[in-house]
């Protein structure tokens, strides 16, 4: 076994690898960009080296500085994690040419599976079933449109390189094919440097089931059973589980055999995942699943496999990379219980899952009942440069029902302050009937998207409590004198204060009146609520609201306030009282950047007539492409940005002429 390992990654997966390496007595070296100098993975590693600027292209995707960093500290091996350079055959070769061990498969195996069209052809020759479609070299747009017509709609356009849902579009109608192809190619080129695509028949009720495989340098290949990853949004996994619900011994045997054949066909070494799409219109059958792709790396969802097998997959990776044989034969690998993984992201489900930034003013997870894999701590900032993953929450139970209850309870116990998250969306998803009953499919979230993401009004009580928190009246370090906490004084009557507070796209004005020490009357919405402060402590308070005892938590950073109330994490915006804040509504004649990002495409010019909903600007932010559209019909007055510009949140991109001036 080698003694020093450099981890060519960041965030959660870098921290995950460091913990296993430390247990095995291996010293670790972290690399970091300008945005990650104080990151958790840097703090956990034995050594850390700066490799470049904040953009991934200048740091985590720059192979030469990473290899040089490993050489400079005498690292004997490099673990690529997942994402970034993990499936880059050139990087794997560069590592080996530098005299170090690449903790992953041989470069030839990466190349064999790196292009999906070539991989599917190879699988067909190896007897592994593939999804019907077009996997050829011809990329002319009209030719591909003809092939799509022959396959029959709906079809799936899929980048032949990379993964993670990038460069993928589902097309329902022939007339939508051209714009979808253009968008898929652009996204694929940006993400992988390869805009070529393939086409597949889109199965109307599919399930995404994948098999974890492992090979060593001695010719041994095993599988570690399946994971169901059918709960997806924009082709990206949301909740994963192992084993797959409804899986029979016959189907598991057929799928496991196919996965092992796929790995054998390319001489696979290390951890890999063979992904299948199963047509479950009439249930799971051994002749109704198809090869989609093989990920030649560790998967984000690997912890659910670890939970049911008791095997540390990172340890296996390190042992296999150092030349050891697989620790177990197929017959000795068994399953125990059920596991789920939910991905907690800084994103806003009510705004189309728009990635969010912000400082994590509070971050706490349930203790003892779940595993939490995270790359951030309380006080860290979610930046616009990388994937906005906060944590992966993993639970295990004796059966699916027990594990699902644990997942729901664990999610409800998470407290995340300072940024909007998908926590409540995940809770709703776990309560969805088809998922609860063990019948997930890849279209489930899309079918129920409105119900799953509909914003829930905070309620008068929550507004009242948020307003009190905003005054500082519940801060244990502040005076409890009602006059100072409310910031006003008068000769007779009660002290009053008006608080403007925003939640989602709704602005409310709350009136607070002091009724003596620690007593308030708060008018919010149609209610006037008497509030008595019973106790204050750091980050929370005990209150009596209209005669009912309440225990609340809260955190605040500048104008962002998070209230933990009634099992919900409610994020409010409290505008600066001196400046009046910014309006919660954007003028109809301005198109603004919803977050920091790169302008990829400007589709209009000054003087162009546009219709409501027409795409005007395409941005790329946090590894996601955002299409920004006109809020109304009108004429373009000015375009304020050019393609390739880096813009901050709130930047005005395009202005429409005032309606009266047209």
XYZ file of C-alpha atoms in Angstrom:
662
model
C 0.000 0.000 0.000
C 1.277 3.494 -0.857
C 1.850 5.942 1.992
C 0.916 9.343 0.462
C -2.165 10.103 -1.645
C -3.097 13.310 -3.457
C -6.837 13.880 -3.946
C -7.572 15.688 -7.193
C -10.978 16.948 -6.110
C -12.787 19.097 -3.586
C -15.816 19.193 -1.320
C -17.682 16.186 -0.031
C -15.885 13.488 -2.002
C -12.427 14.802 -1.062
C -13.427 14.714 2.619
C -14.851 11.208 2.166
C -11.590 9.890 0.662
C -9.462 11.584 3.333
C -11.341 9.842 6.139
C -10.788 6.354 4.721
C -7.153 7.089 3.840
C -6.516 8.303 7.382
C -8.013 5.089 8.808
C -5.622 3.095 6.610
C -2.623 5.154 7.725
C -2.189 6.941 4.376
C -1.140 10.603 4.437
C -3.307 12.839 2.270
C -2.651 15.908 0.153
C -5.476 18.257 -0.785
C -5.523 20.633 -3.721
C -7.521 23.841 -3.705
C -8.528 26.786 -5.854
C -8.633 30.433 -4.850
C -12.255 29.928 -3.788
C -11.410 26.980 -1.519
C -8.472 28.145 0.583
C -10.456 27.704 3.824
C -12.509 24.701 2.675
C -13.140 21.668 4.859
C -11.173 19.263 2.664
C -8.141 21.544 2.985
C -8.443 21.536 6.771
C -8.802 17.739 6.954
C -5.809 16.826 4.766
C -2.267 16.465 6.054
C -1.017 18.868 3.372
C -2.676 21.240 0.895
C -1.479 22.906 -2.314
C -3.036 25.760 -4.291
C -3.485 24.829 -7.954
C -5.209 27.823 -9.569
C -8.063 30.280 -9.823
C -11.648 29.821 -8.681
C -13.124 28.680 -12.026
C -12.811 24.900 -12.351
C -11.100 25.253 -15.731
C -8.237 27.059 -13.961
C -7.914 24.586 -11.098
C -9.743 21.279 -10.678
C -9.898 20.672 -14.431
C -6.261 21.666 -15.023
C -4.375 18.378 -15.040
C -0.805 19.719 -15.343
C -0.815 21.729 -12.080
C -2.351 18.783 -10.244
C 0.286 16.336 -11.472
C 3.006 18.857 -10.655
C 1.581 19.343 -7.170
C 1.651 15.583 -6.568
C 5.261 15.381 -7.730
C 6.323 18.283 -5.537
C 5.150 16.602 -2.325
C 6.185 13.070 -3.209
C 2.688 11.632 -3.543
C 2.723 8.061 -4.830
C -0.895 7.992 -6.014
C -3.700 10.313 -7.121
C -7.383 9.705 -6.415
C -9.622 11.700 -8.792
C -12.882 11.347 -6.816
C -15.871 11.867 -9.101
C -16.580 14.648 -11.571
C -13.805 16.944 -12.815
C -10.953 14.733 -14.147
C -12.208 11.390 -12.814
C -13.110 10.036 -16.263
C -10.384 11.792 -18.224
C -8.149 9.166 -19.846
C -5.479 11.752 -20.707
C -5.222 12.698 -17.038
C -4.956 9.041 -16.002
C -2.124 8.600 -18.519
C -0.360 11.737 -17.309
C -0.459 10.417 -13.744
C 1.027 7.074 -14.778
C 3.651 8.718 -16.990
C 4.732 10.772 -13.978
C 5.444 7.527 -12.141
C 2.393 7.610 -9.878
C -0.642 5.359 -9.424
C -3.995 6.499 -10.786
C -6.698 5.270 -8.397
C -9.097 4.224 -11.102
C -9.362 2.063 -14.213
C -6.752 1.865 -16.988
C -6.895 4.750 -19.492
C -8.008 2.310 -22.210
C -11.049 1.304 -20.155
C -11.961 4.951 -19.575
C -11.740 5.632 -23.303
C -13.775 2.540 -24.161
C -16.687 3.814 -22.072
C -16.039 7.549 -22.408
C -17.970 7.982 -25.637
C -21.464 6.583 -25.263
C -21.916 5.749 -28.944
C -18.755 3.628 -29.081
C -19.588 2.076 -25.708
C -23.004 0.972 -26.905
C -21.516 -0.624 -29.998
C -19.029 -2.491 -27.806
C -21.792 -3.655 -25.476
C -23.844 -4.971 -28.380
C -20.860 -7.057 -29.476
C -20.474 -8.332 -25.893
C -24.074 -9.474 -25.637
C -25.255 -6.660 -23.356
C -28.694 -5.279 -24.390
C -28.757 -1.586 -25.424
C -31.547 0.961 -25.882
C -32.731 1.211 -29.513
C -31.568 4.418 -31.185
C -28.869 6.037 -33.315
C -25.253 5.731 -32.095
C -23.332 6.615 -35.261
C -20.735 9.206 -36.235
C -22.874 11.376 -38.547
C -23.777 14.598 -36.712
C -25.502 16.703 -39.361
C -28.598 18.294 -37.803
C -30.988 17.329 -40.598
C -29.641 13.769 -40.615
C -30.203 13.473 -36.865
C -33.711 14.916 -37.222
C -34.504 12.187 -39.771
C -33.154 9.501 -37.425
C -35.278 10.893 -34.593
C -38.367 10.633 -36.792
C -37.518 7.024 -37.560
C -36.975 6.148 -33.896
C -40.292 7.766 -32.973
C -41.086 10.444 -30.413
C -40.394 11.012 -27.617
C -36.634 10.689 -28.164
C -33.690 11.452 -25.935
C -30.783 13.523 -27.229
C -27.705 12.563 -25.253
C -24.139 13.868 -25.259
C -21.822 11.032 -26.182
C -19.217 12.278 -23.676
C -19.500 12.882 -19.940
C -22.519 12.336 -17.728
C -24.522 13.896 -14.896
C -27.394 14.847 -17.205
C -25.304 17.425 -19.082
C -26.033 17.682 -22.806
C -29.258 15.729 -22.466
C -32.691 16.752 -23.738
C -35.990 14.903 -24.047
C -37.896 15.909 -27.181
C -41.620 15.282 -27.532
C -42.276 16.727 -31.011
C -40.421 16.978 -34.313
C -40.699 20.770 -34.379
C -38.820 21.004 -31.046
C -35.935 18.811 -32.172
C -33.742 21.539 -33.713
C -33.652 23.909 -30.685
C -33.205 20.956 -28.296
C -30.295 19.611 -30.352
C -28.633 23.028 -30.372
C -28.983 23.368 -26.586
C -27.717 19.836 -25.911
C -24.674 20.362 -28.149
C -23.849 23.707 -26.555
C -24.087 22.301 -23.037
C -22.061 19.206 -23.967
C -19.343 21.301 -25.597
C -19.117 23.473 -22.499
C -19.076 20.565 -20.045
C -16.978 18.001 -21.916
C -15.397 19.770 -24.883
C -17.350 17.468 -27.230
C -20.676 18.503 -28.759
C -21.434 15.177 -30.481
C -24.655 13.427 -29.487
C -26.502 10.168 -29.883
C -30.238 9.478 -29.984
C -32.264 6.971 -27.993
C -35.864 5.903 -27.844
C -37.339 7.503 -24.732
C -39.035 4.879 -22.606
C -42.301 6.277 -21.238
C -42.129 4.516 -17.865
C -38.487 3.720 -17.194
C -36.523 2.994 -14.062
C -32.844 3.794 -13.692
C -31.121 0.829 -12.044
C -27.356 0.553 -11.854
C -24.963 -2.171 -10.780
C -21.832 -1.463 -8.764
C -18.919 -3.444 -10.204
C -15.347 -3.892 -9.011
C -12.299 -5.367 -10.719
C -8.695 -5.955 -9.731
C -5.399 -6.356 -11.594
C -5.607 -10.146 -11.230
C -8.593 -10.612 -13.531
C -11.287 -10.769 -10.832
C -14.542 -8.849 -11.380
C -17.557 -8.849 -9.065
C -20.738 -6.861 -8.624
C -22.001 -5.453 -5.339
C -25.704 -5.526 -6.230
C -27.888 -2.760 -7.546
C -28.987 0.762 -6.705
C -32.236 2.338 -7.860
C -31.683 5.928 -9.005
C -35.050 6.550 -10.662
C -35.931 9.705 -8.738
C -34.338 12.255 -11.058
C -34.720 15.882 -12.015
C -33.193 17.086 -15.272
C -31.554 13.652 -15.555
C -29.746 14.191 -12.257
C -30.341 11.876 -9.315
C -32.167 13.191 -6.257
C -32.785 10.214 -3.952
C -31.118 6.829 -4.417
C -31.758 3.517 -2.711
C -30.369 0.010 -2.466
C -31.551 -2.557 -3.189
C -34.048 -1.690 -5.946
C -37.702 -2.093 -4.903
C -39.426 -4.985 -6.632
C -36.142 -6.561 -7.720
C -36.360 -10.337 -8.114
C -33.515 -12.824 -7.834
C -33.893 -13.619 -11.547
C -33.635 -10.000 -12.700
C -30.774 -9.288 -10.275
C -28.857 -12.283 -11.625
C -29.415 -11.219 -15.252
C -28.483 -7.602 -14.585
C -25.454 -8.541 -12.481
C -24.202 -10.931 -15.160
C -24.628 -8.240 -17.841
C -22.727 -5.709 -15.709
C -19.837 -8.113 -15.144
C -19.701 -8.908 -18.891
C -19.539 -5.187 -19.613
C -16.614 -4.756 -17.216
C -14.826 -7.830 -18.552
C -15.165 -6.541 -22.128
C -12.858 -3.610 -21.334
C -10.519 -5.242 -18.800
C -11.905 -3.139 -15.986
C -10.003 -2.400 -12.774
C -11.334 -0.516 -9.748
C -14.799 0.807 -8.911
C -17.275 1.319 -11.731
C -20.997 1.512 -12.298
C -22.927 -0.018 -15.170
C -26.162 1.908 -15.628
C -29.282 0.289 -17.032
C -32.657 1.654 -18.014
C -35.518 -0.752 -17.338
C -38.918 -0.626 -19.019
C -41.273 -1.291 -16.092
C -44.563 -0.801 -17.924
C -45.419 -4.359 -16.923
C -42.984 -4.743 -14.026
C -39.317 -5.757 -13.843
C -38.340 -8.534 -16.257
C -34.953 -10.032 -17.150
C -35.380 -9.165 -20.848
C -36.656 -5.589 -20.352
C -33.540 -3.710 -19.251
C -30.954 -1.967 -21.456
C -27.395 -0.705 -21.072
C -27.196 3.096 -20.930
C -23.605 3.834 -20.003
C -20.766 2.913 -17.688
C -19.324 5.404 -15.236
C -15.652 4.545 -14.854
C -15.310 6.007 -11.366
C -16.837 6.063 -7.928
C -20.461 7.261 -7.929
C -21.962 10.008 -5.796
C -24.461 7.469 -4.447
C -21.896 4.823 -3.458
C -22.764 5.129 0.279
C -26.036 3.198 -0.136
C -24.060 0.235 -1.473
C -21.663 0.566 1.451
C -24.609 0.592 3.854
C -26.155 -2.670 2.623
C -22.882 -4.577 2.053
C -20.759 -3.270 4.924
C -17.923 -2.657 2.436
C -15.894 0.563 2.292
C -15.646 1.122 -1.465
C -12.902 3.730 -1.146
C -10.805 1.255 0.831
C -11.317 -1.310 -1.946
C -10.244 1.315 -4.490
C -7.032 2.026 -2.620
C -6.224 -1.655 -2.080
C -6.885 -2.572 -5.723
C -4.841 0.414 -6.950
C -1.897 -0.747 -4.858
C -2.030 -4.171 -6.538
C -3.945 -6.203 -3.978
C -6.634 -8.674 -5.113
C -10.297 -7.985 -4.337
C -10.922 -8.628 -0.624
C -13.987 -10.793 -1.369
C -15.243 -13.192 -4.024
C -18.759 -12.862 -5.452
C -20.138 -15.674 -3.291
C -18.997 -13.904 -0.115
C -20.689 -10.551 -0.867
C -24.117 -10.268 0.749
C -26.819 -7.676 1.386
C -28.228 -6.543 4.706
C -31.279 -4.287 5.017
C -32.149 -1.208 2.997
C -30.502 2.180 2.479
C -31.452 5.587 1.080
C -29.380 8.625 0.135
C -30.840 12.112 -0.294
C -28.827 14.982 -1.775
C -29.225 18.294 0.033
C -28.543 21.207 -2.303
C -28.491 24.974 -2.046
C -31.178 25.493 -4.666
C -34.682 26.930 -4.884
C -37.284 24.363 -6.034
C -39.959 27.069 -6.335
C -37.795 28.907 -8.897
C -37.029 25.971 -11.140
C -34.318 24.638 -8.802
C -32.193 27.704 -9.400
C -28.853 27.154 -7.618
C -28.343 29.415 -4.619
C -25.350 30.999 -2.951
C -24.874 32.287 0.567
C -23.100 31.803 3.869
C -24.250 28.822 5.927
C -25.204 30.656 9.113
C -26.419 27.414 10.655
C -25.723 23.824 9.676
C -26.729 20.905 11.858
C -27.679 17.330 11.052
C -29.249 14.484 13.038
C -26.790 12.581 15.176
C -26.606 8.820 15.520
C -29.428 7.868 13.141
C -27.844 8.728 9.811
C -24.562 9.146 7.977
C -23.779 12.618 6.660
C -21.191 13.109 3.916
C -20.482 16.814 3.538
C -17.735 19.120 2.359
C -18.917 22.247 4.176
C -19.227 23.489 7.746
C -21.318 26.093 9.492
C -19.950 29.472 8.445
C -18.763 28.306 5.016
C -20.046 29.985 1.871
C -21.738 28.298 -1.081
C -20.028 29.958 -4.053
C -21.173 30.199 -7.693
C -18.134 28.287 -8.963
C -19.044 24.689 -8.148
C -21.902 22.274 -7.640
C -24.081 23.609 -4.758
C -24.177 20.295 -2.847
C -24.398 20.850 0.905
C -24.500 17.240 2.068
C -25.576 13.700 1.338
C -27.847 12.204 3.992
C -27.647 8.391 4.171
C -29.855 6.138 6.308
C -30.068 2.368 6.794
C -32.858 0.181 8.129
C -33.852 -3.467 8.388
C -36.332 -3.047 5.505
C -37.524 -0.383 3.093
C -40.299 0.924 5.342
C -37.986 1.330 8.319
C -35.293 3.010 6.223
C -37.799 5.406 4.639
C -39.101 6.509 8.045
C -35.518 7.153 9.123
C -34.897 9.220 5.985
C -37.989 11.348 6.582
C -37.086 11.908 10.242
C -33.476 12.731 9.389
C -34.488 15.296 6.762
C -36.874 16.980 9.179
C -34.087 17.292 11.762
C -31.712 19.099 9.375
C -31.282 22.788 10.098
C -29.681 24.795 7.318
C -29.607 28.566 7.617
C -28.351 31.300 5.330
C -29.481 29.943 1.980
C -32.552 28.417 0.434
C -32.350 24.616 0.065
C -34.246 21.658 -1.401
C -34.857 20.093 2.041
C -38.637 20.600 2.074
C -38.856 19.364 -1.530
C -37.068 16.161 -0.489
C -39.454 15.692 2.430
C -42.453 16.036 0.113
C -40.862 13.593 -2.308
C -40.486 10.938 0.389
C -44.206 11.297 1.091
C -45.243 10.859 -2.556
C -47.459 7.782 -2.985
C -45.690 6.013 -5.858
C -42.316 6.395 -4.207
C -43.570 5.386 -0.773
C -45.186 2.261 -2.206
C -41.984 1.222 -3.991
C -42.938 2.193 -7.554
C -40.518 4.978 -8.536
C -39.777 5.835 -12.154
C -37.719 8.531 -13.843
C -40.801 10.568 -14.788
C -42.266 10.741 -11.288
C -40.810 14.116 -10.300
C -41.802 15.727 -13.605
C -45.372 14.462 -13.235
C -45.710 15.825 -9.709
C -43.436 18.842 -10.052
C -46.059 21.507 -9.334
C -47.211 19.850 -6.131
C -43.672 19.019 -5.023
C -42.344 22.544 -5.547
C -45.355 24.757 -4.847
C -44.263 27.429 -2.369
C -46.069 27.234 0.966
C -46.946 30.557 2.570
C -45.133 30.915 5.887
C -48.316 31.741 7.817
C -49.035 34.664 10.111
C -47.296 33.104 13.122
C -44.063 32.452 11.229
C -44.102 36.005 9.825
C -44.634 37.371 13.319
C -41.764 35.351 14.769
C -39.431 36.260 11.906
C -40.207 39.914 12.449
C -39.376 39.660 16.172
C -36.112 37.872 15.372
C -35.224 40.607 12.868
C -35.349 43.283 15.601
C -32.753 41.489 17.694
C -35.232 41.144 20.564
C -34.441 37.412 20.899
C -30.666 37.797 20.851
C -29.349 36.573 24.240
C -26.562 39.168 24.095
C -28.880 42.108 23.568
C -30.748 44.118 26.162
C -34.238 42.802 26.876
C -35.539 46.335 27.378
C -38.457 46.590 24.919
C -37.644 50.231 24.152
C -34.109 49.504 22.947
C -35.042 46.296 21.154
C -37.806 47.988 19.208
C -35.719 51.058 18.580
C -38.321 53.662 19.471
C -39.662 55.689 22.412
C -42.796 57.646 23.076
C -44.335 59.503 26.020
C -47.518 57.441 26.151
C -48.887 54.290 24.538
C -46.975 51.289 23.251
C -43.678 51.308 21.376
C -44.334 50.269 17.778
C -42.100 49.136 14.966
C -42.903 48.281 11.369
C -40.894 45.469 9.821
C -40.851 44.744 6.076
C -40.110 41.100 5.380
C -39.950 39.047 2.160
C -40.564 35.333 1.713
C -40.187 33.870 -1.789
C -41.852 36.507 -4.025
C -44.225 37.874 -1.379
C -43.583 41.005 0.696
C -45.353 41.532 4.025
C -45.387 44.349 6.559
C -45.523 43.272 10.192
C -46.293 45.617 13.096
C -44.719 44.948 16.486
C -45.956 46.599 19.676
C -44.154 46.276 23.003
C -46.464 45.448 25.919
C -43.771 45.460 28.562
C -40.651 43.484 29.281
C -40.472 40.435 26.966
C -44.068 40.874 25.803
C -45.205 41.830 22.312
C -48.364 42.146 20.303
C -47.581 41.372 16.689
C -49.908 42.090 13.786
C -49.092 39.902 10.790
C -51.541 39.405 7.964
C -55.024 39.140 9.461
C -53.814 38.099 12.924
C -52.697 39.943 16.029
C -50.674 37.548 18.173
C -49.558 38.048 21.782
C -45.978 36.792 22.181
C -44.180 36.223 25.502
C -40.445 35.484 25.569
C -39.769 32.729 28.131
C -36.083 32.061 27.461
C -33.328 33.094 25.086
C -30.297 31.066 24.045
C -27.769 31.154 21.232
C -29.606 30.504 17.967
C -33.042 30.019 19.503
C -35.715 30.898 22.035
C -38.649 29.498 23.984
C -41.815 31.496 23.479
C -45.478 31.518 24.308
C -47.545 32.496 21.268
C -51.266 33.057 21.812
C -51.087 30.794 24.853
C -49.145 27.976 23.092
C -45.541 27.088 23.952
C -43.075 27.260 21.033
C -39.414 26.322 20.698
C -37.858 28.039 17.692
C -34.417 28.310 16.157
C -33.059 31.036 13.906
C -29.969 32.376 12.207
C -29.260 35.629 10.426
C -26.576 36.988 8.135
C -27.033 40.572 6.965
C -30.480 40.711 5.330
C -31.007 36.919 5.162
C -32.910 35.344 8.056
C -33.692 31.653 8.496
C -36.396 30.582 10.934
C -36.642 26.963 12.109
C -40.308 26.654 12.967
C -42.915 23.928 12.751
C -40.476 21.460 11.171
C -39.669 23.869 8.341
C -36.582 25.868 7.385
C -38.071 29.206 6.323
C -35.796 31.691 4.576
C -36.759 35.373 4.770
C -35.192 38.538 3.430
C -35.332 41.576 5.700
C -34.461 44.715 3.720
C -32.183 47.265 5.361
C -34.426 49.734 7.135
C -32.202 52.672 6.221
C -32.109 51.989 2.492
C -35.541 50.483 2.182
C -34.032 47.473 0.469
C -34.718 46.432 -3.051
C -38.150 45.695 -4.349
C -39.034 42.018 -4.297
C -40.427 42.402 -7.772
C -38.289 43.012 -10.853
C -39.592 45.514 -13.346
C -41.173 43.874 -16.381
C -38.877 45.843 -18.687
C -35.647 44.466 -17.183
C -34.123 41.019 -17.514
C -31.635 40.497 -14.680
C -29.158 37.753 -13.805
C -30.732 35.584 -11.090
C -27.276 34.623 -9.808
C -23.594 35.065 -10.666
C -22.615 33.297 -13.866
C -21.287 33.346 -17.414
C -23.293 34.697 -20.356
C -23.178 31.883 -22.905
C -25.558 33.173 -25.555
C -27.415 36.387 -26.366
C -30.315 35.676 -28.702
C -31.594 39.237 -29.354
C -30.392 42.701 -30.310
C -31.647 46.249 -29.856
C -34.837 46.868 -31.808
C -35.897 43.200 -31.970
C -39.547 42.432 -31.259
C -40.015 39.638 -28.701
C -42.921 37.660 -27.322
C -43.643 36.669 -23.730
C -41.608 33.597 -22.816
C -39.132 34.007 -25.694
C -35.560 33.017 -24.782
C -33.344 36.123 -24.642
C -30.161 35.103 -22.831
C -28.566 31.785 -21.905
C -26.352 31.752 -18.801
C -24.194 29.100 -17.208
C -23.985 29.053 -13.423
C -23.005 26.386 -10.908
C -22.631 23.740 -13.623
C -26.148 24.406 -14.928
C -27.421 26.155 -18.042
C -30.141 28.747 -17.414
C -32.370 30.106 -20.167
C -33.745 33.567 -19.312
C -36.923 34.596 -21.099
C -38.949 37.744 -21.735
C -41.563 38.455 -19.056
C -43.809 40.194 -21.576
C -44.218 41.047 -25.229
C -42.262 44.084 -26.365
C -39.276 45.560 -28.184
C -35.659 45.303 -27.047
C -34.321 48.720 -26.000
C -30.789 47.687 -25.048
C -28.627 44.606 -24.612
C -26.193 45.357 -21.783
C -23.949 42.283 -21.920
C -21.963 40.351 -24.487
C -21.437 36.626 -24.848
C -18.597 35.465 -22.610
C -19.222 38.125 -19.957
C -19.058 37.126 -16.289
C -21.931 38.828 -14.440
C -23.003 39.110 -10.819
C -26.451 38.499 -9.379
C -28.869 41.325 -10.187
C -26.954 42.562 -13.253
C -29.346 43.983 -15.841
C -28.814 41.955 -19.008
C -31.512 43.204 -21.368
C -33.939 46.118 -21.226
C -37.304 46.292 -22.976
C -38.767 49.576 -24.186
C -41.428 50.970 -21.897
C -44.810 49.887 -23.152
C -46.012 53.455 -23.615
C -42.956 54.266 -25.763
C -43.509 51.449 -28.261
